[in-house]
Short mmCIF file of C-alpha atoms in Angstrom, two decimals:
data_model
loop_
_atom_site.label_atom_id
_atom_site.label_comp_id
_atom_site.label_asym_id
_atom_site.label_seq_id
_atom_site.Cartn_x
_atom_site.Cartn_y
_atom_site.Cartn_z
CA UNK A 2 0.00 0.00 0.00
CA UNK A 3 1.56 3.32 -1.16
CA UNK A 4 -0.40 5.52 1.48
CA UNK A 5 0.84 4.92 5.38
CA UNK A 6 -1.13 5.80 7.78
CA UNK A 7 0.59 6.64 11.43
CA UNK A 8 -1.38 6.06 14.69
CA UNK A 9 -0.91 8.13 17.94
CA UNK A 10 1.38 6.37 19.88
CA UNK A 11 0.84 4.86 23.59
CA UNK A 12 2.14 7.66 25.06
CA UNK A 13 3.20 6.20 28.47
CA UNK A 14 1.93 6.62 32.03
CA UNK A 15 -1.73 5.24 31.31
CA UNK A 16 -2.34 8.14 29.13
CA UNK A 17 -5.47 7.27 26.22
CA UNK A 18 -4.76 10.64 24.43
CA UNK A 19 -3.23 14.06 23.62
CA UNK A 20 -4.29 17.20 22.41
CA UNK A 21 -2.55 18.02 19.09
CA UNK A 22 -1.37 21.30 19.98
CA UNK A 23 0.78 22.78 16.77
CA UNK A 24 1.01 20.65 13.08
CA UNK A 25 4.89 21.42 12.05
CA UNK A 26 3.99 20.25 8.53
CA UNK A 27 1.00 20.45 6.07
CA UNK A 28 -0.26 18.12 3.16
CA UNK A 29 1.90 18.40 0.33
CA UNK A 30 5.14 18.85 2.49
CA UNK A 31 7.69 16.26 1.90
CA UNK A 32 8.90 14.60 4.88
CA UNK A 33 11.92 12.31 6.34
CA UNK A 34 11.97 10.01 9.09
CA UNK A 35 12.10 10.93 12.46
CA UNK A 36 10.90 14.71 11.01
CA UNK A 37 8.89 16.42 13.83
CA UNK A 38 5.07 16.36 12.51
CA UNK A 39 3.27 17.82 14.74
CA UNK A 40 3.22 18.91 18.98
CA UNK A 41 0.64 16.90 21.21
CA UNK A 42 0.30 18.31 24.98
CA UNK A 43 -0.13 15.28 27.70
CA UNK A 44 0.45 14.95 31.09
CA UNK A 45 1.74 18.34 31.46
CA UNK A 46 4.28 17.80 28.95
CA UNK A 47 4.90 19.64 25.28
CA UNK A 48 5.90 16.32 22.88
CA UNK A 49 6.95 16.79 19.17
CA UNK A 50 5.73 13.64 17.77
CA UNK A 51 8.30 12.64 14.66
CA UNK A 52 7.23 10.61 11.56
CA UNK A 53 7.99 6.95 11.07
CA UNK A 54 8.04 6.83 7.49
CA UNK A 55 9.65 9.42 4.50
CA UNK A 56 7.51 11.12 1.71
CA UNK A 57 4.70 13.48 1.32
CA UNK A 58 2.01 14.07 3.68
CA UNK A 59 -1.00 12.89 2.32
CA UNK A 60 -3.56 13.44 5.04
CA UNK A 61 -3.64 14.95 8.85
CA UNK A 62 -5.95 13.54 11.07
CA UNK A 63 -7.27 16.43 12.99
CA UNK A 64 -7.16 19.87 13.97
CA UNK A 65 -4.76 21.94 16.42
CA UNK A 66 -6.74 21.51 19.87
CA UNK A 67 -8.65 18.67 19.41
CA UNK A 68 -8.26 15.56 21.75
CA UNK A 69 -6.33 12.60 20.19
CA UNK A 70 -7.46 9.06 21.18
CA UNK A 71 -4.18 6.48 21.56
CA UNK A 72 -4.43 3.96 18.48
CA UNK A 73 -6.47 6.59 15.76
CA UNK A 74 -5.11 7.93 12.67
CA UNK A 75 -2.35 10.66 13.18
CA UNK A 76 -0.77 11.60 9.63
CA UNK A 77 -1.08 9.61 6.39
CA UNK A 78 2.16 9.76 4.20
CA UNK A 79 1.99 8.76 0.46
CA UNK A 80 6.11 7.20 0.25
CA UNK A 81 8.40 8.04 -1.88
CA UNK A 82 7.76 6.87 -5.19
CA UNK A 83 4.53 5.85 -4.86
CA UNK A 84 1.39 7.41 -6.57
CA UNK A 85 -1.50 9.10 -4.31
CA UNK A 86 -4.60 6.88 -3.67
CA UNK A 87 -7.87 8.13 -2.54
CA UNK A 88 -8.05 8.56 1.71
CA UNK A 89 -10.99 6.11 1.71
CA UNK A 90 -9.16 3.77 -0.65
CA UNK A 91 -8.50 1.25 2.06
CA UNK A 92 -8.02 0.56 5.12
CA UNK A 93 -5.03 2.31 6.66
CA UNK A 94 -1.91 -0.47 8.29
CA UNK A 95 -1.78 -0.20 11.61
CA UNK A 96 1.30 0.31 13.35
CA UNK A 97 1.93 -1.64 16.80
CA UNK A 98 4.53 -0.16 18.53
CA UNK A 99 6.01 -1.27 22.26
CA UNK A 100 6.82 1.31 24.75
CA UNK A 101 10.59 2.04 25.58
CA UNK A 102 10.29 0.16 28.52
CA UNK A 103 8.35 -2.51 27.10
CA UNK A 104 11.49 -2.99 24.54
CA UNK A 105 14.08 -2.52 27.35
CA UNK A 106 12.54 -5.40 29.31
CA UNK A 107 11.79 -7.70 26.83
CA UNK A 108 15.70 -7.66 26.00
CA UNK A 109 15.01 -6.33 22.18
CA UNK A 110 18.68 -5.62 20.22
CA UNK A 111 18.43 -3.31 17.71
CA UNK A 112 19.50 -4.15 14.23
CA UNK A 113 21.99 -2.15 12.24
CA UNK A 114 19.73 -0.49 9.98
CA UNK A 115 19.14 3.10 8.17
CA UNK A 116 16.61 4.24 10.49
CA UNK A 117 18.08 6.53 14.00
CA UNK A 118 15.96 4.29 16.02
CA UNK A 119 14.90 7.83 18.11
CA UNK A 120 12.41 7.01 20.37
CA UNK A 121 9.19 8.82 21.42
CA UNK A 122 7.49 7.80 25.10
CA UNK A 123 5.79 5.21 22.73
CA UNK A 124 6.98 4.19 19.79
CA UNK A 125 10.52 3.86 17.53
CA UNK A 126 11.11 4.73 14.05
CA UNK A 127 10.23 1.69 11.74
CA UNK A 128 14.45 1.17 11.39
CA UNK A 129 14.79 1.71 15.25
CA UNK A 130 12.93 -1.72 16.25
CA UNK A 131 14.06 -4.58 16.52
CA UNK A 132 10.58 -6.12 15.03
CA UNK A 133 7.29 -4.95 14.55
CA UNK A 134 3.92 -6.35 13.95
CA UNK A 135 1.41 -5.35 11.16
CA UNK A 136 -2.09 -5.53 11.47
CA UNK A 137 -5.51 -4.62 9.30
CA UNK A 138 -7.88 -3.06 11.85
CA UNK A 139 -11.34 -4.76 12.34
CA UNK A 140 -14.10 -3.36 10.23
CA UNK A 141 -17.12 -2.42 12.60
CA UNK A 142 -19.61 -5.27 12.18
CA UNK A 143 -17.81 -7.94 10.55
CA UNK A 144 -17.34 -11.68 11.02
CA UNK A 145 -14.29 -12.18 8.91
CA UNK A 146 -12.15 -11.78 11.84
CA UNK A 147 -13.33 -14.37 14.32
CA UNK A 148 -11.71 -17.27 12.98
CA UNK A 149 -8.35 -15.39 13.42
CA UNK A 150 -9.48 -14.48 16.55
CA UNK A 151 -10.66 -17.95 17.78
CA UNK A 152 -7.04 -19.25 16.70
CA UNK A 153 -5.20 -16.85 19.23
CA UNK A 154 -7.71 -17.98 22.22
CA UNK A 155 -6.64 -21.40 21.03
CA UNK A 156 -3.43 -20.27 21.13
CA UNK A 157 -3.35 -19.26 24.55
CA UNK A 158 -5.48 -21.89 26.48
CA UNK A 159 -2.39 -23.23 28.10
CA UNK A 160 0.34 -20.68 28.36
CA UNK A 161 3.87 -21.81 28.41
CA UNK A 162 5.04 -19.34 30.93
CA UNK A 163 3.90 -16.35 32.97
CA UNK A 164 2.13 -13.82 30.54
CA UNK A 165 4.72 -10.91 29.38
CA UNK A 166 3.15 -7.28 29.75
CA UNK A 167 4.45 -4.73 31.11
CA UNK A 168 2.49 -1.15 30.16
CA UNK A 169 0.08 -0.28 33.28
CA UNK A 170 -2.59 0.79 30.93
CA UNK A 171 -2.39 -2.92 29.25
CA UNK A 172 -3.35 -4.13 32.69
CA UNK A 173 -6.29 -1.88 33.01
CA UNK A 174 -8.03 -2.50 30.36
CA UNK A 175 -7.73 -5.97 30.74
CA UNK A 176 -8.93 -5.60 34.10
CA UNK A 177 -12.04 -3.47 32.87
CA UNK A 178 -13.16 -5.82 30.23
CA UNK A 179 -12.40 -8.88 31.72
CA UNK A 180 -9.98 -10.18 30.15
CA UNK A 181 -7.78 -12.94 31.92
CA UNK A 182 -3.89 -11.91 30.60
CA UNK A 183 -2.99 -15.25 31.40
CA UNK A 184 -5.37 -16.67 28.84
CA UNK A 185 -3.41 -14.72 25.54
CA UNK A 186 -0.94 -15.13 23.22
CA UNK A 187 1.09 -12.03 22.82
CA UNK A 188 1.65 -10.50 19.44
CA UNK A 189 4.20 -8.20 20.65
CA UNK A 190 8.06 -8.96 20.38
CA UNK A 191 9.07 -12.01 22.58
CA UNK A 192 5.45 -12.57 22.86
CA UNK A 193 4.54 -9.12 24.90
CA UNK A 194 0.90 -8.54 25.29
CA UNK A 195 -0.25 -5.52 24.06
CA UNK A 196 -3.23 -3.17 23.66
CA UNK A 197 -4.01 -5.02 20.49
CA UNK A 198 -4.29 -8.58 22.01
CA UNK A 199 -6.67 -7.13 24.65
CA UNK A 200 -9.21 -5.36 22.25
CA UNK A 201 -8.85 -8.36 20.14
CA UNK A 202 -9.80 -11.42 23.26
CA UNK A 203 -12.78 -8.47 24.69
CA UNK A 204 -14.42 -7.89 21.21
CA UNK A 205 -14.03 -11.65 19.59
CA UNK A 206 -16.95 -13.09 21.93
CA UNK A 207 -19.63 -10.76 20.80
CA UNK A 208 -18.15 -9.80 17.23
CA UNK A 209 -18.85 -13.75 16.88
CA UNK A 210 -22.73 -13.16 17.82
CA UNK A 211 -23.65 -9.99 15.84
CA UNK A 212 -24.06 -10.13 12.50
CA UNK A 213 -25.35 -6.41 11.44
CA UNK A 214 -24.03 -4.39 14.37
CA UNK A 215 -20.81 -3.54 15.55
CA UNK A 216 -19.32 -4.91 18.67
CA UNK A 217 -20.37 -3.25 22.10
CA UNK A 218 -16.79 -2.84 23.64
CA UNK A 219 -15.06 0.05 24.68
CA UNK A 220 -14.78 3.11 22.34
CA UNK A 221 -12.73 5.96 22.19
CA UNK A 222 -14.26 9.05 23.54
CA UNK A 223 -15.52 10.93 20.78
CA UNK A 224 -13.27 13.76 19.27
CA UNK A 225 -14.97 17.19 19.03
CA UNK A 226 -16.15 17.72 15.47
CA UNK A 227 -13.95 20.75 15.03
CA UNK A 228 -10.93 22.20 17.20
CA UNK A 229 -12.67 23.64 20.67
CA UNK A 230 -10.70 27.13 21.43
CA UNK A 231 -8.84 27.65 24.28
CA UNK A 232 -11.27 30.49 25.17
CA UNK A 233 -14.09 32.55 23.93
CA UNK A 234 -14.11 35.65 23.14
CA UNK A 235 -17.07 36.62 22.44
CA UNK A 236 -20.59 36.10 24.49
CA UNK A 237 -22.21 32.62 23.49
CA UNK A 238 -25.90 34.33 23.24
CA UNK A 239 -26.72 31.82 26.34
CA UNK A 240 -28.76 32.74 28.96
CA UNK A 241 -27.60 31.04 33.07
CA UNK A 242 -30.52 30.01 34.54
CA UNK A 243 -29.15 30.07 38.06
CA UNK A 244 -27.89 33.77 37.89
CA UNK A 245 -29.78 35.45 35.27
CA UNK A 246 -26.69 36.53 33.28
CA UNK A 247 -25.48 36.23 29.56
CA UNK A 248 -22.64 33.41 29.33
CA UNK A 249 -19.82 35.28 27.97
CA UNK A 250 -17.60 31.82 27.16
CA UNK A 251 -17.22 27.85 27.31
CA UNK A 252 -13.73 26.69 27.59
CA UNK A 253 -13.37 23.24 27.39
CA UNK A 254 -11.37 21.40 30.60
CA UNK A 255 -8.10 19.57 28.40
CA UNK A 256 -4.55 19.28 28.40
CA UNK A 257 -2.45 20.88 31.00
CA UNK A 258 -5.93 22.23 33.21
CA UNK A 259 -7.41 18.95 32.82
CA UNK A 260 -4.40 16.66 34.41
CA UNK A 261 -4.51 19.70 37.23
CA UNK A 262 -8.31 19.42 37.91
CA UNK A 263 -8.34 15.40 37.79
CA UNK A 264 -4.91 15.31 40.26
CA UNK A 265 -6.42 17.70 42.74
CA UNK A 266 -9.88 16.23 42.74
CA UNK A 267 -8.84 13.14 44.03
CA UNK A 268 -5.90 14.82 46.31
CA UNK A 269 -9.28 16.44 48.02
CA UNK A 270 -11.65 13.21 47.97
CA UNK A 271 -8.98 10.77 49.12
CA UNK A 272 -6.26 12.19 51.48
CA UNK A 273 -7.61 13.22 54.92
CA UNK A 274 -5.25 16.16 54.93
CA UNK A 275 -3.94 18.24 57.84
CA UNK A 276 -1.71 21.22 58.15
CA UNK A 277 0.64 22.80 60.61
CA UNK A 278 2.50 26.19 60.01
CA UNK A 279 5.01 28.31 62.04
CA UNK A 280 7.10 31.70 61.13
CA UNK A 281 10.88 31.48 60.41
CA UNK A 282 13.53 34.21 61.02
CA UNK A 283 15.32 33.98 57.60
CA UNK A 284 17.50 36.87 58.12
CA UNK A 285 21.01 35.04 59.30
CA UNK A 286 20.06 32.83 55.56
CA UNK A 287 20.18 36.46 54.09
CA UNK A 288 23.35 37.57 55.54
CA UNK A 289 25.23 34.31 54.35
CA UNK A 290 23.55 34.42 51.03
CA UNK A 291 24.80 37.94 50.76
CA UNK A 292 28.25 37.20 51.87
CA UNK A 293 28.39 34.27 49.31
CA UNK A 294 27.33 36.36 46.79
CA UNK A 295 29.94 39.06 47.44
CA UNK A 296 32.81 36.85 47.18
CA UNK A 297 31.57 34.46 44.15
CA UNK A 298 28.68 36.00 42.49
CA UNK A 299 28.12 33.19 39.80
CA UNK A 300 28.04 30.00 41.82
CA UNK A 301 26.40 31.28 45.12
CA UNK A 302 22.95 29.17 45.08
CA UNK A 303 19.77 31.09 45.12
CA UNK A 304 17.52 31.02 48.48
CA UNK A 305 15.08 28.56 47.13
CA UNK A 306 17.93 26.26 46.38
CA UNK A 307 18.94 26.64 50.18
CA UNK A 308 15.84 26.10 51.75
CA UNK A 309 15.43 23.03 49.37
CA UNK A 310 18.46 21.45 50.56
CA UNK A 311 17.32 21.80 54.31
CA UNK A 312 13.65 20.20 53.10
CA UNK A 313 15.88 17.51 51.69
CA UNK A 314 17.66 17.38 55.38
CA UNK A 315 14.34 17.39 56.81
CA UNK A 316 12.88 14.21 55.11
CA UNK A 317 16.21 12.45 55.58
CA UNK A 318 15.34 12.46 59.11
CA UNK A 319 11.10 12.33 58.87
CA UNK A 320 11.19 10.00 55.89
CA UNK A 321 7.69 9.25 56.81
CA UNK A 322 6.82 12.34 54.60
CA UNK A 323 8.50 11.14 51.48
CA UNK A 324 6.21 8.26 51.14
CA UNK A 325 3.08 7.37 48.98
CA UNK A 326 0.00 5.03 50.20
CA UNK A 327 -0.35 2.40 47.72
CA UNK A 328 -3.37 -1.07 47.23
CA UNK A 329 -1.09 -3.90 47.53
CA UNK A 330 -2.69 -7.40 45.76
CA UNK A 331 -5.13 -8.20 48.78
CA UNK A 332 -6.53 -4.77 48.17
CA UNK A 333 -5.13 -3.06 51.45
CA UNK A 334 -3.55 -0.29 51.99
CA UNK A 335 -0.18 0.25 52.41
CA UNK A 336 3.03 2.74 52.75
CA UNK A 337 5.27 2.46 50.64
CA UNK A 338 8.77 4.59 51.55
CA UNK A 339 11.75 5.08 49.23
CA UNK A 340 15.27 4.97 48.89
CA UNK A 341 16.08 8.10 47.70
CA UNK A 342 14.36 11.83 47.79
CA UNK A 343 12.68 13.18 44.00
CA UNK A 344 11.93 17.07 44.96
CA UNK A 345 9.32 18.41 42.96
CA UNK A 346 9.82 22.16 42.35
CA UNK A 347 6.04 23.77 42.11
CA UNK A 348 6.69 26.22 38.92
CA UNK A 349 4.26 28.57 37.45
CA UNK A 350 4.09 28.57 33.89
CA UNK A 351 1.70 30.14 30.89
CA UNK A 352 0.58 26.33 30.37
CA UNK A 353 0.09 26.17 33.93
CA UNK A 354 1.09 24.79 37.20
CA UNK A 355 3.98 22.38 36.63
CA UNK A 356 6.06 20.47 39.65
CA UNK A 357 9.22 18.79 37.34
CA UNK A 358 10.82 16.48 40.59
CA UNK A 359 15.07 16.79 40.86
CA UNK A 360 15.79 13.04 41.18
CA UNK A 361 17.77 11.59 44.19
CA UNK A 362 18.02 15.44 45.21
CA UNK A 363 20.06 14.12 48.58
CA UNK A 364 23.01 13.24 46.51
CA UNK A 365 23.29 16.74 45.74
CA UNK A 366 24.52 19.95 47.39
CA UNK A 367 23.17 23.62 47.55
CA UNK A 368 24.94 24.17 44.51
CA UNK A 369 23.77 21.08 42.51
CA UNK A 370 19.75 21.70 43.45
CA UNK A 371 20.03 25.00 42.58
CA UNK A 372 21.78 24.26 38.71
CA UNK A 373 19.19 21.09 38.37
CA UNK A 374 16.82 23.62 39.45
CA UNK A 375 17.46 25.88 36.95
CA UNK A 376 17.26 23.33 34.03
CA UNK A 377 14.02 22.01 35.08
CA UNK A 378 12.55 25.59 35.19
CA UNK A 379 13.65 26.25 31.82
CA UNK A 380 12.85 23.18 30.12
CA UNK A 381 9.77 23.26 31.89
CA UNK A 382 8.51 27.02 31.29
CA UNK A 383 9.75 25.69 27.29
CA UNK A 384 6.89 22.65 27.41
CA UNK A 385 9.72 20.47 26.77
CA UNK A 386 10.14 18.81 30.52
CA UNK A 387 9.70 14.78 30.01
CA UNK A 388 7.27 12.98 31.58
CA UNK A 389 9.13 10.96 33.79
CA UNK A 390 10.55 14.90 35.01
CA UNK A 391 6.61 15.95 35.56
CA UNK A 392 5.43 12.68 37.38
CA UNK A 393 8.38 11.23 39.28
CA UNK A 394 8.41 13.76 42.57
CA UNK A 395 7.96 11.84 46.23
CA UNK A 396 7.69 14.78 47.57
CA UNK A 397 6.61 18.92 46.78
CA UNK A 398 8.16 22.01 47.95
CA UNK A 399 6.48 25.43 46.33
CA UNK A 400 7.02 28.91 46.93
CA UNK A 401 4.30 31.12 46.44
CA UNK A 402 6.19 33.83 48.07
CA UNK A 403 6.88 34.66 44.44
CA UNK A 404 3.11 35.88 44.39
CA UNK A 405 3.21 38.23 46.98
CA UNK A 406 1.09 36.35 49.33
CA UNK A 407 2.07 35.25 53.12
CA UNK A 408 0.82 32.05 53.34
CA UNK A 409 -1.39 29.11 51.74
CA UNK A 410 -3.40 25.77 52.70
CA UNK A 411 -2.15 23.96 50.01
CA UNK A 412 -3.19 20.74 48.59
CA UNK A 413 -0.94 17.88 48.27
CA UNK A 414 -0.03 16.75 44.70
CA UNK A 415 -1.37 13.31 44.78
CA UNK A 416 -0.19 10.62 44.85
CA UNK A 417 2.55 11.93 47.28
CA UNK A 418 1.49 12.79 51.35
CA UNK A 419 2.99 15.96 52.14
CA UNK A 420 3.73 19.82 50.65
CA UNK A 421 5.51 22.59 52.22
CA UNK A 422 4.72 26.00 50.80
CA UNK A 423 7.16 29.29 51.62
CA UNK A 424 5.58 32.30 52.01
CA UNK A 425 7.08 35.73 51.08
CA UNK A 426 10.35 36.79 53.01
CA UNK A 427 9.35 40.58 54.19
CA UNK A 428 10.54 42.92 57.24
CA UNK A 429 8.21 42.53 60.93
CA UNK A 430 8.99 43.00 64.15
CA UNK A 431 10.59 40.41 66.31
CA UNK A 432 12.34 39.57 69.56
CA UNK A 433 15.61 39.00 69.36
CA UNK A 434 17.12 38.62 72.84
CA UNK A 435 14.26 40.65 74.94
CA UNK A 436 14.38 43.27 72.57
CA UNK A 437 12.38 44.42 69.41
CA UNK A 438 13.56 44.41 66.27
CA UNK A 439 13.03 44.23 63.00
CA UNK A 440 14.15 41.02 61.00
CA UNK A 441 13.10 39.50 57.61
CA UNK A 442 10.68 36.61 58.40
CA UNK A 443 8.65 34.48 56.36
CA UNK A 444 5.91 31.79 56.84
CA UNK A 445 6.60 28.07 56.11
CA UNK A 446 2.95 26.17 55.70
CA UNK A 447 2.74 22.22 55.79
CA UNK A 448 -0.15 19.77 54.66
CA UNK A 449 0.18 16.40 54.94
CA UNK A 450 -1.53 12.88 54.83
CA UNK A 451 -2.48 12.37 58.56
CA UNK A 452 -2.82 8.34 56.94
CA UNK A 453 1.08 8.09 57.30
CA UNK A 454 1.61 10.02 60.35
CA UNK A 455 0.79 11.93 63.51
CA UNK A 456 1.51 15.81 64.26
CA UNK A 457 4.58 14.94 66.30
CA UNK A 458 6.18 13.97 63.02
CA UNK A 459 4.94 16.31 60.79
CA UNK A 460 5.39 19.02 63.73
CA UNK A 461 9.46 17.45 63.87
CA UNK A 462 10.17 17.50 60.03
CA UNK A 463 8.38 21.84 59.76
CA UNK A 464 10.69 22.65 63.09
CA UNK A 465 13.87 21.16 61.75
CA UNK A 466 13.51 22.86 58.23
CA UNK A 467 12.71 26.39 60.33
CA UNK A 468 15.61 25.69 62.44
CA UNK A 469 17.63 25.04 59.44
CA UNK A 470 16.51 28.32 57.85
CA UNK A 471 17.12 30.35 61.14
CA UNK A 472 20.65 29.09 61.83
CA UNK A 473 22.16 28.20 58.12
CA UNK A 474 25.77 27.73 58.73
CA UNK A 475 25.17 25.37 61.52
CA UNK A 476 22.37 23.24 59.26
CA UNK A 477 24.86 23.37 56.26
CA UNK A 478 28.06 22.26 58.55
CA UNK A 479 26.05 18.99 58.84
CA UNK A 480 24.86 17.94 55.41
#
């Protein structure tokens, strides 16, 4: 077939779609592999999405800011050489592509080929693979593919070994039709199970039983007819019924707003949260900042970067905070603690609120949080932060002194059990030694999961970090 047709990737972390943000090319445009073709938002992340095949764009599937289900039609590309066919000529070849970590795992080698083998959160370049699989898609309604279908359950009554899969969202949607994992014969290289095999076992039952309608199993959302604006800017001519006034817009919840609103929705509804505050002299953190600065104005960390290291101190000792409650197998709950500390850095950006996590951040100094800090901000303020950068913190530090405000009840970014928020550093009066005076003093707020521990601790980990702030060079002799 001269016309390829390129499906949105699994994107990783359980994600089903993407907004298409930006297309980089248009029909006509002549394209190589691993070209960018077009910028899908997910999970808080910007992605360029790069083309698996070389020629001339034939078709795009979609408009910038509609939602992109996993597994539809991206881009079509008419290769090189080949003569255009009509779009509804055929059915497009569908692409089934392993994860990075699904190709890690199942020990693939590439082959020396042409291709760069770059990989996306989803998918390689056709050269990159070691192997892929090629598949027609199901036509809606038809019968032709049960027999196929009714030789891979055959395949797979008795399993030679423990079923391969690997991808989380596999998993779930085997769990939510159904279908026993055990049971299937993986398509995928070394025999992974993929999305593929799951749709295929759900849907061959029923596909077997209706003859004029399609199967009833689990659609993609419908996409919006045409690309839904960001916001309106003009009044809608709709009339509220509850306050008598003209709607002025409808923005539709996606992308960047709707990760925010899902992750604090269930932050709210499932952590029983409490929260514990207490004012901090930061003036002697000031004065050595200031002296620092004086002597080596280039490398001398900024005050975030200081109080982050102390936070990092802090859970060290209280590692009860850096923790996450987890369902183990018997469906209980359980906390689950880590070897290591991923800060997540709260960051306001113009695509929203962002928290990109510095990994291990206690094998680093002042110095090395503050230059990791610095590359996070920027890559993250860019949209070009990874997802594994977004999603990875065990624990969230954010200043909103940068707003101008004292103080906030802040919500925990789920799934971790604990934030600490720094309030604005600004002169008030304060004893020092019987007498009044003024110093620079700020407000340090925690919340935290009262599920994995009592005041005392969370009361112990706040204290420490204030005492850290309040005395620097005595915190900093230690770490």
């Amino acid at each position: 077939m001269s016309v390829k047709t390129f499906l949105l990737p699994d994107l990783g972390e359980g994600l089903a779609e993407a907004e298409l943000v930006k297309w980089l090319v248009a029909v006509g445009d002549t394209v190589v592999i691993d070209q960018p073709i077009a910028e899908v938002e997910t999970a808080k992340s910007m992605v360029e999405v790069p083309s698996p095949y070389a020629g001339t764009v034939h078709q795009l599937h979609g408009a910038a800011g509609e939602m992109i289900q996993v597994d539809t039609p991206l881009i079509s590309v008419l290769e090189e050489g080949s003569d255009a066919e009509p779009v509804t000529a055929s059915e497009p070849e569908r692409e089934v592509a392993q994860s990075y970590r699904e190709e890690e795992l199942a020990g693939v080698a590439e082959p020396e080929t042409k291709g760069s083998g770059n990989v996306l959160i989803g998918y390689g370049t056709p050269e990159g693979l070691a192997a892929k699989a090629r598949k027609r898609r199901p036509r809606g309604g038809s019968v032709d593919a049960a027999p196929a279908r009714a030789q891979v359950r055959a395949a797979a009554a008795v399993p030679l070994r423990a079923p391969l899969v690997i991808s989380p969202l596999v998993r779930k949607l085997a769990r939510e039709r159904g279908v026993d994992i055990a049971t299937l014969a993986g398509s995928g290289i070394g025999g992974l199970i993929l999305r593929s095999d799951v749709e295929a076992a759900s849907a061959a039952p029923v596909v077997a039983a209706v003859i004029d309608a399609p199967a009833p199993v689990a659609a993609p959302a419908a996409q919006p007819a045409a690309a839904a604006p960001r916001a309106a800017s003009a009044a809608t001519g709709e009339l509220d019924s509850r306050s008598g006034l003209a709607v002025a817009s409808r923005t539709p919840i996606t992308g960047v707003r709707k990760t925010i609103a899902a992750a604090m929705t269930r932050s709210r509804s499932e952590i029983p949260e409490a929260t514990v505050w207490v004012d901090v002299d930061a003036t002697a953190l000031l004065e050595m900042r200031s002296a620092l600065k004086a002597k080596d104005p280039q490398n001398t960390p900024g005050l975030l970067a200081f109080i982050a290291r102390f936070v990092v101190a802090g859970l060290q000792k209280y590692p009860e905070l850096n923790s996450r409650i987890e369902t183990n197998a018997q469906g209980e709950a359980e906390i689950v603690g880590f070897d290591g500390i991923n800060l997540g850095i709260a960051a306001q950006t113009e695509r929203g609120l962002m928290v990109p996590a510095i990994r291990n951040a206690q094998q680093l100094s002042a110095r090395g949080i503050n230059a990791e800090l610095a590359r996070l901000t920027e890559v993250t303020r860019a949209g070009k932060a990874t997802v594994a950068e977004l999603t990875s913190g065990t624990f969230t530090l954010n200043n909103y002194g940068v707003f101008g405000v004292d103080g906030s009840a802040a919500i925990i970014n789920y799934p971790e059990v604990a934030i600490l928020g720094v309030g604005r550093i600004i002169d008030k009066p304060w004893v020092v030694n019987g007498e009044l005076a003024v110093r620079k003093v700020t407000e340090l707020t925690l919340a935290f999961d009262h599920r994995v521990c009592d005041g005392g601790v969370a009361a112990g980990f706040l204290r420490f970090v204030a005492d850290a702030i309040e005395n620097p060079a005595g915190a900093l002799a230690d770490l």
